[in-house]
Amino acid sequence: MGKIHQLSAHVVNKIAAGEVIERPASVVKELVENSLDAGATRVDVTLRQGGVELIRVADNGFGIAAEDIPLAIASHATSKIEGDEQLFSVRTLGFRGEALASIASVSRFRLESRTNENDSGHVLQVVGGTIEEGVLPCGGPVGTRIEVNDLFFNTPVRRKFLRTTSTELGHVTEAITRLALAFPQVHFVLRHQERTVYDLPATDSWRDRIAAFFGRELAEHLIWVDQYDEELQLEGFVADPSYTRANARLQYYFLNQRYIRDRSLQHALSEAYRGLIMTGRYPIAFLRLEMPPHLVDVNVHPTKLEVRFQDGGKVYSRILGTLRNKFLTSNLTKSVPLDQNRSQDPRSSTFSPTATTGIPMAPAVPELPWDKHDSADARSAIRVWAEQLTPSVAHRGDAFPIAPVIDSGPVAAAAGIQVVSGTTRTDSPHSSVGAMHPFPPVGQPALETVAKTPVMTQTLGQTTQSPSASIADSRGASSEMGRAIDSKSSTIPIAPPVAGSAATTRRAMGLQIHDRYLVCESGEGLVVIDQHALHERILYEKLRERVGKGGLEQQQLLVPEPVELTGQEAAALLEARDMLNNLGVGIEDFGGATVVVNSYPAMLRHFRPDQLLKELAELLLTGKKQLAQEDVLDQLLHTMACKAAVKAGDRLTPDEVTALLDQRGLIQDWHHCPHGRPTTLVFKQSELDRYFGRI
């Protein structure tokens, strides 16, 4: 007797269900696609328990005739194609005729439908692939309503591998997002547990539909691109390069209104952004392609997510060329909005040293007539300016050793000012201000020029408030962490010092340049430090230590703040709720794709919760499949440390610089930031001597 035999239709449908029906989101996708193929202008999706307990899809399409209803759940029965030649000219989302049969074989299935020609509808119920009572009449509006109850009730192994309710809901919302973006002219409604997740009215504006899912801010920074010819039409939006993501989840490609995934399209998009975004970041794009069906094969993937182009090179070059031409003709300069909270920043036009520190600001140097015939006018103007300056400086008494910095060039000569042996002297009767030493004597602290005030210098060791201090106050979380750094240690050399060297007897001192780098000396030579990278490493080590001891300090919010996310982002955050709580972030489900923040890390109280949550969600979505929980937690700590660390452009006080340098010896791997970038560059003394010709 032969060993090969024909499988029953029931077994065939279950096998097909294993390929097509992976989870509730797969059911929703197949049913909504059928509704769209039926010409529906409104689709309502209702779920319970993430779709495991109930999935109901109702539409106002043209319906199914009574005699066709039994065939609708038969394997490989369809109204969308009739012969094999039509496989290469498919214009509908579905065409295989196996979705309903597969769904009905693994659930308790109910189908109601009515066509416009009939006064009443008809209903069919199927349990585990077996028809119960046949087609019966029923009432109802024109269209089709399908209910799927107890998904995978007869395949317990498959049901056991389903995830939590929030995770399954996240997959469903992503499926609805893809379909709603492809069909903005259709009204979509998604409800879960009697709560409305999405209610998206039909619209002619694709930008509005994108804004409904991803926010108005992103939608307003999208750039329209288009290119048309007879064989390929490309149009859509790409985001400004300042808007990127940590993954490619916000790249949506639609071919003839079908959502697809294609590596060549992703590569073309990345190449178009090359040099515009940082390595490791991914661009955001929403692109629609229209081309004749015979130029593409959509029958190469079980769920039709992947396609095969007849001329893939043309599609690749079209996307790459269109985007590059658009970028070349667009102004991509990042604009920074004015922040009212930074009005005391000396880098802003409204900064007033008088208002901030109580120190009178020196009068501006007058514009001078440089013609040699007007030298008397120049001398007079300089004298008036010096007379205005001196009382302002003298007003501060002897508490600050400050002297005016006066040019020794033609202006000083015109005013009768002489510079002798590094000491400034003037004929003015107010010469008692004192002499200025360009460099301090050995053993005394150096002088730092006060920001934006070239007529004053300040001793580093003073504790009186300065403009830099006000900047530290306005910096928020960064300054808080800077002040939190313990600066009690005496000498923390950059490298193991040589016994008896100056590095072992002198406290580490540094100079900040360009508001981003710290320069100091070591036993080896000159050291340049990236202030953000070093501070990020310090904070990361402290955060890891605190989390290991029981969690970060939380700040309870008086008014919980709702944060709108995508369905997948909300599901990922809610699934990692315990981990986030250990990091000081307390969240609760608010319904739909919205979560409520009720507590927040005290160290990040000056940062917006919605920005932090979105970045944390990106990390969770990117790493949860490849990384263990400890690795995901480590990446979250990286993000929080980066957020709280001082940034390039932040002005530090001398005490903050010293404290930052002192902390180097108290942490591990201080020479690299948590992301692997170096924090320190050392220029050895021998190399400097060689460059300056000393050896």
Phi, psi and omega in degrees: 000136182292154181264345182266132180218160181281132177284150178288159180299326180296316179292321179299318181294322178293322177295317178296324178297326178295332179273320188264320186258092182271323184200177180306325180299327178294322178296314180300316181301311183295318182290319180291323176298320176298321179296317180293321176295335179275008176080023181291143173253355175214134179228124177248128180241127180237134183232153166225137182055045178069013181100353180287317181279318182208137168229121177236125178238121180237137180222171177247035179286192186279358172077179181237132179292154184302318182289343180268347186298314178299324178290335182298330181258008176276150182292133176057040173246127185209158175255007191262336174220159180237334181218170183293334180295336180280350176298337181257015175217040183287128178244004179248165179287322178245156179199351187275334179073030181240353186293307183296321178297319180293317180295315182295335182281346183235025181202176169263109196248137178223129181236123174240136180206150177215134176268166181291339182278344184254148178277342180224162179259187180219151184231146177222134179242136182227134178239113178059032179092357181252124178288134185272292188242007183081188183278126181238150177287153178202165175269168177150163180285171177294134181131193183229139176231124181237131176244132177239110181252148175051059180301135181063027180296332181257008173229074187301331179295316179295320181294327181296333183271001174290151182270193181292166181301316182295324179292314179296322177296322177299320178293323178294315180297326177293320177297318178294322179301313181298316182289321180291327176290325180286334183231072181295341181279001180251140178275121180246139175227129177236125179235144177222126181053043179069011176251142180275118177274310178227139169223098191247098178297155177299144182213152174267353182258112178293328179298320179295321179295320177297318180298327180297331180265320192241005174099149182291327182299313178295318183299326181285347180249026175266145182250126180282134177230147176202153177199128186231142164208186187291328185259341182211126175243125181239130175205161178150199183235143168233149185276153171305141183303341177286349178250107181226172178230165179279356178213178184264022184290341179259035172246111183244122179242132181234126178247115183051044178069017176250127176291131181226162171240132182209122183294326180293324177293319178297320179293320178298319179295316179297320179295324179295330181267001183302132181085353180254339179230161183286153175299136182093352176256153184239139180287164178250133183207147173227101189238137177245131176242136175237128179208157179304137184302331183287351179267004181215143179251115181262002185259050183237003184217139182305322180256011176060029178278333181249146181229169177232118180277145175292323178228078182295329180297324180293318179296317179301309183293329179293316179294312182299312182293319181297315182291319180295318177297322179294317180294323180293333182258009181245151175274105183260015179295128181285125179263137181253119180290149178290136179249118182296334182286350181254024185293343179264009177285126180296346177279353176266158185288347184261004182291136179230110178301328180296316181290328186276317188247348185080003180269123179298136180278137180293145178294150181293148176295128183289152172290130188248145172281113187273000176296139185295337179285346183251024183297328178295320178295322179295317180298320180293318181295320179295320181296318178297318179297318180295323178293326177288327183287315191299313178300326180297319180286318181296336181302335184273356177069208184264003183293331181237120176284082185245138177226147179292139175266110186241132180299142178262015182272212185296330179295314179296320180296320180294331182267001179080029182259137180239147175242119183233121175052044175079003180247129181275132179227144183226155177281357183293144177296348181265029184288358179288000178303323177122169181268148178255125176261119181298331177227140182286156174298157181300136179094347177260151180294151181285168178257143178241131178287130179294136185302132172068010180230085188290353182265006182224145169233155186227143176285136185298326188281354184291151180252357178294145184299143181229169175305325179297325179295320179294328176295318179300322178295321182283348185282347173076234187299324182297314181291326179299314180290328177296318179289335181285346181292133181283123183246028183277339182293150186275286186241119175242087182292153181291333178219161178306117185284156175281136182304133179081359181282168180298331182294338181272347183245349183247135179292145181298122178233145182223162178240130178271133178234142178056021178056029180211337182238148175248134181241130178210180180247159173221180178295341182268328183161222184264135184240131176243127186238135172280111187297322180291315182297318180294313181296324179298317178296318180299312182294322180299316180295321179292320178297315181298322179293318181293318179297322178294336180267000176133007175116164181272161178291128182257150174242115180287135180274133177298319178238110179305141185254120177283143180231123180271130182228177170281166181300317180292322179296314179298317180297318180295318180293317181293326178291331180259027186301317181296319179296317180295323179296325176294335177271001178095003182255111178258123182230156176223154178286129180252002181101143180066225179256028182245134173241156181248128177267117179250348173212158191210148178300131182300327183289344182246023187294342180268001178256149182289128181300324183295323179293316180296316182297321180294321178291321177296321179295321177300316180296318180296316181292327183283320190256350189293335181276332185258339189245153172285168183299323180297323180290321177297317178300320179297320178293325177295322177295323176303313182296315182294320178296319179296321181294320187275340184291155175299149184254162170297126184107349178276126177280127180255146174283161178304320179295322179294320178299313181296317180297320180297317179292323180296332185285348185302319184283357184258000182232164178271151174051042182293344183281353175224145176283169181301338180270359177099356179282145178292143175265342191221140170237134181246125175255106186295149181299322180297323178291320178297317178299323180292317180296325181268009173074022180276340178227000000 
